[in-house]
Amino acid sequence: MANGFVLNMKVIIANWKMNVGVRESVALARGTLLALRGRRTLPEVIICPSFIALSEVHKVVARSSVKLGAQNLFWEDHGAYTGEISGRMLTELGVSHVIIGHSERREYLGETDEMIRNKVAQALENQLDVILCVGETAVERKSGAQRERVRTQLVHVLDGVHLKSHDRLMIAYEPVWAIGTGEIPEVAEILAMNEFIRSILSDVLPNMNANKIRVLYGGSVEGNNAYSFLREQTIDGLLVGGASVKLNQLKEIIDAASEVLDAQQTKV
Ligand code: PEP
């Protein structure tokens, strides 16, 4: 808040995937804190290490503005589910956010919209903020079915879900063909999809003001293109994979977010 005007807060989510172990995660987390130092304005930064690094990374970020996210959770609270991690367990480690429905899990682990819906319910029951990923494949895009795909994902996962606050849900629009490929959609396409996503959210979550639910973009974001997304008012932030484990890239992405936020503050 500045002079009574609410800034359009930007979110940067670092999805470290299965790329770094505990030691490297701790080093990256420390580097991220250093990259945030001395800035006039700060984006909201959420880092999502692998499960095994959550505890150590939490020690690094615990007294900072950086939030800790997990890359997945299971849909049951406890029980005989070998190898799975529940929302309750994540909160014990200081996790506040969880990525759900990432396309890599849909593709390699066979996650369906039904499983994802159950995971969202489990996360919300444990007061975890949900970062829900949606997006079309290259084939769907080629056949012009991208909107239908995204609509189906949102409706199947969110219809009837009880949300108490806007903060509990973010949508990451991640076209599958853009993840890790260096290919990115036109900014205009992302803006149109974000508007479409908000229209679906209004239908499936009628008690929420869909304009207040944050809609992010993800897919081949790097230091040199982050500003082109972040300067758009309706792109509330970025979900970054590959570039987020390269500290210089992550810093450039945070620089871009700060530049946008500084400019907003100057206008106020
Ligand atoms: C992701 O994993 O969500 C992602 C967007 O990856 P990348 O930035 O590497 O395309």
Coordinates of N, CA, C and O in Angstrom, one line a residue, residues 50-198:
S50 N 12.8 -29.4 -3.8 CA 12.2 -30.7 -3.7 C 11.9 -31.0 -2.2 O 12.3 -30.3 -1.3
F51 N 11.1 -32.1 -2.0 CA 10.7 -32.4 -0.6 C 11.9 -32.5 0.3 O 11.8 -32.0 1.5
I52 N 12.9 -33.1 -0.2 CA 14.0 -33.4 0.8 C 14.8 -32.2 1.2 O 15.5 -32.2 2.2
A53 N 14.6 -31.1 0.5 CA 15.3 -29.8 0.9 C 14.4 -28.9 1.6 O 14.9 -27.8 2.1
L54 N 13.1 -29.2 1.8 CA 12.2 -28.2 2.4 C 12.7 -27.7 3.8 O 12.7 -26.6 4.1
S55 N 13.1 -28.7 4.6 CA 13.4 -28.4 6.0 C 14.6 -27.5 6.1 O 14.5 -26.5 6.8
E56 N 15.6 -27.8 5.3 CA 16.8 -26.9 5.4 C 16.6 -25.6 4.8 O 17.1 -24.6 5.3
V57 N 15.8 -25.5 3.7 CA 15.6 -24.2 3.0 C 14.7 -23.4 4.0 O 14.8 -22.2 4.1
H58 N 13.8 -24.1 4.7 CA 13.0 -23.3 5.6 C 13.8 -22.6 6.7 O 13.5 -21.4 7.0
K59 N 14.9 -23.2 7.1 CA 15.7 -22.5 8.1 C 16.3 -21.3 7.5 O 16.6 -20.3 8.2
V60 N 16.6 -21.3 6.2 CA 17.2 -20.1 5.6 C 16.2 -19.0 5.4 O 16.5 -17.8 5.6
V61 N 15.0 -19.3 5.0 CA 14.0 -18.2 4.6 C 13.1 -17.9 5.8 O 12.3 -16.9 5.6
A62 N 13.1 -18.6 6.9 CA 12.1 -18.5 7.9 C 11.9 -17.0 8.4 O 10.7 -16.6 8.6
R63 N 12.9 -16.2 8.5 CA 12.7 -14.9 9.0 C 12.7 -13.8 7.9 O 13.1 -12.7 8.1
S64 N 12.4 -14.3 6.7 CA 12.5 -13.3 5.6 C 11.1 -13.2 5.0 O 10.1 -13.9 5.4
S65 N 10.9 -12.4 3.9 CA 9.6 -12.3 3.2 C 9.4 -13.5 2.2 O 8.4 -13.6 1.7
V66 N 10.5 -14.3 2.0 CA 10.4 -15.4 1.0 C 9.5 -16.5 1.6 O 9.7 -16.9 2.8
K67 N 8.6 -17.0 0.8 CA 7.8 -18.1 1.2 C 8.3 -19.4 0.7 O 8.9 -19.4 -0.3
L68 N 7.9 -20.4 1.4 CA 8.3 -21.8 1.0 C 7.1 -22.6 0.4 O 6.0 -22.6 1.0
G69 N 7.4 -23.1 -0.8 CA 6.3 -23.9 -1.4 C 6.8 -25.3 -1.7 O 8.0 -25.6 -1.8
A70 N 5.9 -26.3 -1.8 CA 6.2 -27.6 -2.2 C 5.8 -27.8 -3.6 O 5.0 -27.1 -4.2
Q71 N 6.3 -28.8 -4.3 CA 6.0 -29.1 -5.7 C 4.9 -30.0 -5.9 O 4.4 -30.3 -7.0
N72 N 4.4 -30.6 -4.8 CA 3.3 -31.6 -4.9 C 2.8 -31.9 -3.5 O 3.5 -31.6 -2.5
L73 N 1.7 -32.6 -3.4 CA 1.3 -33.2 -2.1 C 0.3 -34.4 -2.5 O 0.0 -34.5 -3.6
F74 N 0.0 -35.2 -1.5 CA -0.9 -36.3 -1.7 C -2.3 -35.9 -1.3 O -2.5 -34.9 -0.5
W75 N -3.4 -36.6 -1.7 CA -4.7 -36.1 -1.5 C -5.3 -36.7 -0.2 O -6.4 -36.3 0.2
E76 N -4.6 -37.5 0.5 CA -5.1 -38.0 1.8 C -4.2 -37.4 2.9 O -3.1 -37.0 2.7
D77 N -4.8 -37.3 4.1 CA -4.1 -36.7 5.3 C -3.0 -37.5 5.9 O -2.0 -37.1 6.4
H78 N -3.3 -38.9 6.0 CA -2.3 -39.8 6.5 C -2.8 -41.2 6.1 O -3.9 -41.4 5.6
G79 N -1.9 -42.2 6.3 CA -2.3 -43.6 6.0 C -1.3 -44.4 5.3 O -0.1 -43.9 5.1
A80 N -1.7 -45.5 4.8 CA -0.7 -46.4 4.1 C -0.6 -46.0 2.6 O -1.2 -46.6 1.7
Y81 N 0.2 -45.0 2.4 CA 0.4 -44.5 1.0 C 1.9 -44.3 0.8 O 2.4 -43.2 1.0
T82 N 2.6 -45.4 0.6 CA 4.0 -45.4 0.6 C 4.6 -44.4 -0.4 O 4.2 -44.3 -1.5
G83 N 5.5 -43.6 0.2 CA 6.2 -42.6 -0.7 C 5.5 -41.3 -0.8 O 6.0 -40.4 -1.5
E84 N 4.3 -41.2 -0.3 CA 3.6 -39.9 -0.4 C 3.8 -39.0 0.7 O 4.2 -39.4 1.8
I85 N 3.4 -37.7 0.5 CA 3.6 -36.6 1.5 C 2.3 -35.9 1.6 O 1.7 -35.5 0.6
S86 N 1.8 -35.7 2.9 CA 0.5 -35.1 3.0 C 0.6 -33.6 3.3 O 1.7 -33.1 3.6
G87 N -0.5 -32.9 3.1 CA -0.5 -31.4 3.4 C -0.1 -31.2 4.8 O 0.6 -30.2 5.1
R88 N -0.6 -32.0 5.7 CA -0.3 -31.8 7.2 C 1.2 -31.9 7.4 O 1.8 -31.1 8.1
M89 N 1.9 -32.8 6.7 CA 3.3 -33.0 6.9 C 4.0 -31.7 6.3 O 5.0 -31.3 6.9
L90 N 3.5 -31.2 5.2 CA 4.2 -30.0 4.6 C 4.1 -28.8 5.6 O 5.1 -28.1 5.8
T91 N 2.9 -28.7 6.2 CA 2.8 -27.5 7.1 C 3.8 -27.6 8.3 O 4.3 -26.6 8.8
E92 N 4.0 -28.9 8.7 CA 5.0 -29.1 9.8 C 6.4 -28.6 9.4 O 7.2 -28.2 10.3
L93 N 6.7 -28.5 8.1 CA 8.0 -28.1 7.7 C 8.0 -26.6 7.3 O 9.0 -26.1 6.8
G94 N 6.9 -25.9 7.6 CA 6.9 -24.4 7.4 C 6.5 -24.1 5.9 O 6.7 -23.0 5.5
V95 N 5.9 -25.1 5.2 CA 5.5 -24.8 3.8 C 4.2 -24.0 3.9 O 3.3 -24.3 4.6
S96 N 4.1 -23.0 3.0 CA 2.8 -22.2 3.0 C 2.1 -22.4 1.6 O 0.9 -22.0 1.5
H97 N 2.8 -22.8 0.6 CA 2.2 -22.9 -0.8 C 2.5 -24.3 -1.3 O 3.5 -24.9 -1.0
V98 N 1.7 -24.7 -2.3 CA 2.0 -25.9 -3.0 C 1.5 -25.8 -4.4 O 0.5 -25.3 -4.8
I99 N 2.4 -26.3 -5.3 CA 2.1 -26.4 -6.8 C 1.3 -27.7 -7.0 O 1.7 -28.7 -6.5
I100 N 0.2 -27.5 -7.7 CA -0.7 -28.7 -7.9 C -1.0 -28.7 -9.4 O -1.3 -27.7 -10.0
G101 N -0.9 -29.9 -10.0 CA -1.4 -30.1 -11.4 C -0.3 -29.7 -12.4 O -0.7 -29.4 -13.6
H102 N 0.9 -29.7 -12.0 CA 2.0 -29.4 -13.0 C 1.9 -30.3 -14.2 O 1.7 -31.5 -14.0
S103 N 2.2 -29.8 -15.4 CA 2.0 -30.7 -16.5 C 3.0 -31.9 -16.5 O 2.7 -32.9 -17.1
E104 N 4.1 -31.7 -15.9 CA 5.1 -32.8 -15.8 C 4.5 -34.0 -15.0 O 4.7 -35.2 -15.3
R105 N 3.7 -33.6 -14.0 CA 3.1 -34.7 -13.2 C 1.9 -35.3 -13.9 O 1.6 -36.5 -13.9
R106 N 1.2 -34.4 -14.6 CA 0.1 -35.0 -15.4 C 0.6 -35.9 -16.5 O 0.1 -37.0 -16.7
E107 N 1.7 -35.6 -17.1 CA 2.3 -36.4 -18.2 C 3.0 -37.6 -17.7 O 2.7 -38.7 -18.1
Y108 N 3.9 -37.5 -16.7 CA 4.8 -38.6 -16.3 C 4.2 -39.5 -15.2 O 4.5 -40.6 -15.0
L109 N 3.3 -38.9 -14.4 CA 2.8 -39.6 -13.2 C 1.3 -39.9 -13.4 O 0.7 -40.5 -12.5
G110 N 0.8 -39.5 -14.6 CA -0.6 -39.9 -14.9 C -1.6 -39.1 -14.0 O -2.8 -39.7 -13.8
E111 N -1.3 -38.0 -13.5 CA -2.3 -37.3 -12.7 C -3.5 -36.8 -13.5 O -3.3 -36.2 -14.6
T112 N -4.6 -37.1 -13.0 CA -5.9 -36.7 -13.7 C -6.5 -35.5 -13.0 O -6.1 -35.1 -11.9
D113 N -7.5 -34.9 -13.7 CA -8.1 -33.7 -13.0 C -8.8 -34.1 -11.7 O -8.8 -33.3 -10.8
E114 N -9.2 -35.4 -11.6 CA -9.9 -35.8 -10.4 C -8.9 -35.9 -9.2 O -9.1 -35.4 -8.1
M115 N -7.7 -36.4 -9.5 CA -6.6 -36.5 -8.5 C -6.2 -35.0 -8.1 O -6.1 -34.7 -6.9
I116 N -6.1 -34.2 -9.1 CA -5.7 -32.8 -8.8 C -6.8 -32.1 -8.0 O -6.5 -31.3 -7.1
R117 N -8.0 -32.4 -8.3 CA -9.1 -31.8 -7.5 C -9.0 -32.2 -6.0 O -9.1 -31.4 -5.1
N118 N -8.7 -33.5 -5.8 CA -8.6 -34.0 -4.4 C -7.4 -33.4 -3.7 O -7.4 -33.2 -2.5
K119 N -6.3 -33.2 -4.5 CA -5.1 -32.5 -3.9 C -5.4 -31.1 -3.5 O -4.9 -30.6 -2.5
V120 N -6.2 -30.4 -4.4 CA -6.5 -29.0 -4.1 C -7.3 -29.0 -2.7 O -7.0 -28.2 -1.8
A121 N -8.3 -29.9 -2.6 CA -9.1 -29.9 -1.4 C -8.2 -30.2 -0.2 O -8.4 -29.6 0.9
Q122 N -7.3 -31.1 -0.3 CA -6.4 -31.5 0.8 C -5.5 -30.3 1.2 O -5.3 -30.0 2.3
A123 N -5.0 -29.6 0.2 CA -4.2 -28.4 0.4 C -5.0 -27.3 1.2 O -4.5 -26.8 2.2
L124 N -6.2 -27.1 0.7 CA -7.0 -26.0 1.4 C -7.4 -26.4 2.8 O -7.4 -25.6 3.7
E125 N -7.6 -27.7 3.0 CA -7.9 -28.2 4.4 C -6.8 -27.9 5.3 O -7.0 -27.8 6.5
N126 N -5.6 -27.9 4.8 CA -4.4 -27.7 5.6 C -3.9 -26.3 5.5 O -2.7 -26.0 5.8
Q127 N -4.7 -25.4 5.1 CA -4.4 -23.9 5.0 C -3.2 -23.7 4.1 O -2.4 -22.7 4.4
L128 N -3.0 -24.5 3.1 CA -1.9 -24.2 2.2 C -2.4 -23.5 1.0 O -3.6 -23.7 0.5
D129 N -1.7 -22.5 0.5 CA -2.1 -21.7 -0.7 C -1.8 -22.6 -1.9 O -0.7 -23.1 -2.0
V130 N -2.7 -22.6 -2.8 CA -2.6 -23.5 -4.0 C -2.2 -22.7 -5.2 O -2.7 -21.6 -5.5
I131 N -1.2 -23.3 -5.9 CA -0.7 -22.7 -7.2 C -1.2 -23.8 -8.2 O -0.5 -24.8 -8.3
L132 N -2.3 -23.6 -8.8 CA -2.8 -24.6 -9.7 C -2.4 -24.3 -11.2 O -2.6 -23.2 -11.7
C133 N -1.7 -25.3 -11.8 CA -1.2 -25.2 -13.1 C -2.2 -25.7 -14.1 O -2.8 -26.8 -14.0
V134 N -2.4 -24.9 -15.2 CA -3.3 -25.4 -16.3 C -2.6 -25.0 -17.6 O -1.7 -24.1 -17.6
G135 N -3.0 -25.7 -18.7 CA -2.4 -25.3 -20.0 C -2.5 -26.4 -21.0 O -2.7 -27.6 -20.6
E136 N -2.5 -26.0 -22.2 CA -2.7 -26.9 -23.3 C -1.4 -27.5 -23.9 O -0.4 -26.9 -23.8
T137 N -1.5 -28.7 -24.5 CA -0.4 -29.2 -25.2 C -0.2 -28.6 -26.6 O -1.1 -27.9 -27.1
A138 N 0.9 -28.9 -27.3 CA 1.1 -28.4 -28.6 C 0.0 -28.9 -29.6 O -0.5 -28.1 -30.4
V139 N -0.4 -30.2 -29.4 CA -1.4 -30.7 -30.3 C -2.7 -30.0 -30.1 O -3.4 -29.6 -31.1
E140 N -3.1 -29.7 -28.9 CA -4.3 -29.0 -28.6 C -4.3 -27.6 -29.2 O -5.3 -27.1 -29.7
R141 N -3.1 -27.0 -29.0 CA -3.0 -25.6 -29.6 C -3.2 -25.6 -31.1 O -3.8 -24.8 -31.7
K142 N -2.5 -26.6 -31.7 CA -2.6 -26.7 -33.2 C -4.0 -26.8 -33.7 O -4.4 -26.3 -34.7
S143 N -4.8 -27.6 -32.9 CA -6.2 -27.8 -33.4 C -7.1 -26.7 -32.8 O -8.3 -26.8 -32.9
G144 N -6.5 -25.7 -32.2 CA -7.4 -24.6 -31.7 C -8.1 -24.9 -30.5 O -9.1 -24.2 -30.2
A145 N -7.7 -25.9 -29.8 CA -8.5 -26.4 -28.6 C -8.0 -25.9 -27.3 O -8.3 -26.4 -26.2
Q146 N -7.1 -24.9 -27.3 CA -6.4 -24.5 -26.1 C -7.4 -23.9 -25.0 O -7.3 -24.3 -23.8
R147 N -8.4 -23.2 -25.4 CA -9.4 -22.6 -24.5 C -10.2 -23.7 -23.9 O -10.4 -23.8 -22.7
E148 N -10.6 -24.7 -24.7 CA -11.5 -25.7 -24.2 C -10.7 -26.6 -23.2 O -11.2 -27.0 -22.2
R149 N -9.4 -26.8 -23.5 CA -8.6 -27.6 -22.6 C -8.4 -26.9 -21.2 O -8.6 -27.5 -20.2
V150 N -8.2 -25.6 -21.2 CA -8.0 -24.9 -20.0 C -9.3 -24.8 -19.2 O -9.4 -25.0 -18.0
R151 N -10.4 -24.6 -20.0 CA -11.7 -24.5 -19.4 C -12.0 -25.8 -18.7 O -12.4 -25.9 -17.5
T152 N -11.8 -26.9 -19.3 CA -12.1 -28.3 -18.8 C -11.3 -28.5 -17.5 O -11.8 -29.0 -16.5
Q153 N -10.0 -28.1 -17.6 CA -9.1 -28.3 -16.4 C -9.7 -27.5 -15.2 O -9.8 -28.0 -14.1
L154 N -10.0 -26.3 -15.4 CA -10.5 -25.4 -14.3 C -11.8 -25.9 -13.8 O -12.0 -26.0 -12.6
V155 N -12.7 -26.3 -14.7 CA -14.1 -26.7 -14.2 C -13.9 -28.0 -13.5 O -14.5 -28.1 -12.4
H156 N -13.2 -29.0 -14.0 CA -13.1 -30.3 -13.3 C -12.4 -30.1 -12.0 O -12.8 -30.8 -11.0
V157 N -11.5 -29.2 -11.9 CA -10.7 -29.2 -10.6 C -11.4 -28.2 -9.6 O -11.4 -28.5 -8.4
L158 N -12.0 -27.2 -10.0 CA -12.5 -26.1 -9.1 C -14.0 -26.0 -8.9 O -14.4 -25.4 -7.9
D159 N -14.8 -26.6 -9.8 CA -16.2 -26.4 -9.6 C -16.7 -26.9 -8.3 O -16.5 -28.1 -7.9
G160 N -17.3 -26.0 -7.5 CA -17.9 -26.4 -6.2 C -16.8 -26.4 -5.1 O -17.2 -26.7 -3.9
V161 N -15.6 -26.1 -5.4 CA -14.6 -26.0 -4.3 C -14.9 -24.8 -3.4 O -15.2 -23.7 -3.9
H162 N -14.7 -25.0 -2.1 CA -15.1 -23.9 -1.2 C -13.8 -23.2 -0.8 O -12.9 -23.7 -0.1
L163 N -13.7 -21.9 -1.3 CA -12.5 -21.1 -1.0 C -12.9 -20.0 0.0 O -13.9 -19.3 -0.3
K164 N -12.1 -19.8 1.0 CA -12.5 -18.8 2.0 C -11.8 -17.4 1.6 O -12.2 -16.4 2.1
S165 N -10.7 -17.5 0.9 CA -10.0 -16.2 0.6 C -9.4 -16.3 -0.8 O -9.0 -17.4 -1.2
H166 N -9.3 -15.2 -1.5 CA -8.6 -15.1 -2.8 C -7.2 -15.6 -2.7 O -6.6 -16.1 -3.6
D167 N -6.6 -15.3 -1.5 CA -5.2 -15.6 -1.4 C -4.9 -17.1 -1.5 O -3.7 -17.5 -1.7
R168 N -5.8 -17.9 -1.3 CA -5.6 -19.3 -1.2 C -5.4 -20.0 -2.6 O -5.1 -21.1 -2.6
L169 N -5.6 -19.2 -3.6 CA -5.6 -19.8 -5.0 C -4.9 -18.9 -5.9 O -5.2 -17.7 -6.0
M170 N -3.9 -19.4 -6.7 CA -3.3 -18.7 -7.8 C -3.4 -19.7 -9.0 O -3.3 -20.9 -8.8
I171 N -3.6 -19.2 -10.2 CA -3.7 -20.0 -11.3 C -2.4 -19.7 -12.1 O -2.1 -18.5 -12.4
A172 N -1.7 -20.8 -12.5 CA -0.5 -20.6 -13.4 C -0.9 -21.1 -14.7 O -1.1 -22.3 -14.9
Y173 N -1.0 -20.2 -15.7 CA -1.2 -20.6 -17.1 C 0.1 -21.0 -17.7 O 1.0 -20.1 -17.9
E174 N 0.3 -22.3 -17.9 CA 1.6 -22.8 -18.4 C 1.3 -23.7 -19.7 O 1.0 -24.9 -19.5
P175 N 1.4 -23.1 -20.9 CA 1.2 -23.9 -22.1 C 2.3 -25.0 -22.0 O 3.5 -24.7 -21.9
V176 N 1.9 -26.3 -22.2 CA 2.8 -27.4 -22.0 C 4.0 -27.2 -23.0 O 5.1 -27.5 -22.7
W177 N 3.7 -26.8 -24.2 CA 4.7 -26.7 -25.3 C 5.7 -25.6 -25.0 O 6.7 -25.5 -25.7
A178 N 5.4 -24.7 -24.1 CA 6.4 -23.6 -23.7 C 7.3 -24.0 -22.6 O 8.2 -23.3 -22.3
I179 N 7.0 -25.1 -21.9 CA 7.8 -25.4 -20.7 C 9.1 -26.1 -21.1 O 9.1 -27.1 -21.8
G180 N 10.2 -25.4 -20.7 CA 11.5 -25.9 -21.0 C 11.9 -26.0 -22.4 O 12.9 -26.6 -22.7
T181 N 11.2 -25.3 -23.3 CA 11.5 -25.4 -24.7 C 12.1 -24.2 -25.3 O 12.6 -24.2 -26.5
G182 N 12.0 -23.1 -24.7 CA 12.5 -21.8 -25.2 C 11.4 -21.2 -26.1 O 11.6 -20.1 -26.6
E183 N 10.3 -21.8 -26.3 CA 9.2 -21.2 -27.1 C 8.3 -20.5 -26.2 O 7.9 -21.1 -25.1
I184 N 7.8 -19.3 -26.6 CA 6.9 -18.7 -25.7 C 5.7 -18.1 -26.6 O 5.9 -17.7 -27.7
P185 N 4.5 -18.0 -26.0 CA 3.4 -17.4 -26.7 C 3.6 -15.9 -26.9 O 4.4 -15.3 -26.1
E186 N 2.9 -15.3 -27.8 CA 2.8 -13.9 -27.8 C 2.2 -13.4 -26.5 O 1.3 -14.0 -26.0
V187 N 2.7 -12.2 -26.0 CA 2.1 -11.7 -24.8 C 0.6 -11.5 -25.0 O -0.2 -11.8 -24.0
A188 N 0.2 -11.1 -26.2 CA -1.3 -10.9 -26.4 C -2.1 -12.2 -26.2 O -3.2 -12.1 -25.7
E189 N -1.4 -13.3 -26.6 CA -2.1 -14.6 -26.4 C -2.3 -14.9 -24.9 O -3.3 -15.4 -24.4
I190 N -1.2 -14.5 -24.1 CA -1.3 -14.8 -22.7 C -2.4 -13.9 -22.0 O -3.2 -14.4 -21.2
L191 N -2.4 -12.7 -22.5 CA -3.4 -11.7 -21.9 C -4.8 -12.2 -22.2 O -5.7 -12.2 -21.3
A192 N -5.0 -12.7 -23.4 CA -6.4 -13.2 -23.8 C -6.7 -14.4 -23.0 O -7.8 -14.6 -22.5
M193 N -5.7 -15.3 -22.8 CA -6.0 -16.5 -22.0 C -6.3 -16.2 -20.6 O -7.1 -16.7 -19.9
N194 N -5.5 -15.2 -20.0 CA -5.7 -14.8 -18.6 C -7.2 -14.3 -18.5 O -7.8 -14.6 -17.5
E195 N -7.6 -13.5 -19.4 CA -9.0 -12.9 -19.3 C -10.0 -14.1 -19.4 O -11.0 -14.1 -18.6
F196 N -9.7 -15.0 -20.3 CA -10.6 -16.2 -20.4 C -10.6 -17.0 -19.1 O -11.7 -17.4 -18.6
I197 N -9.4 -17.2 -18.5 CA -9.3 -17.9 -17.2 C -10.2 -17.2 -16.1 O -10.9 -17.8 -15.4
R198 N -10.1 -15.9 -16.1 CA -10.9 -15.1 -15.1 C -12.4 -15.3 -15.4 O -13.2 -15.4 -14.4

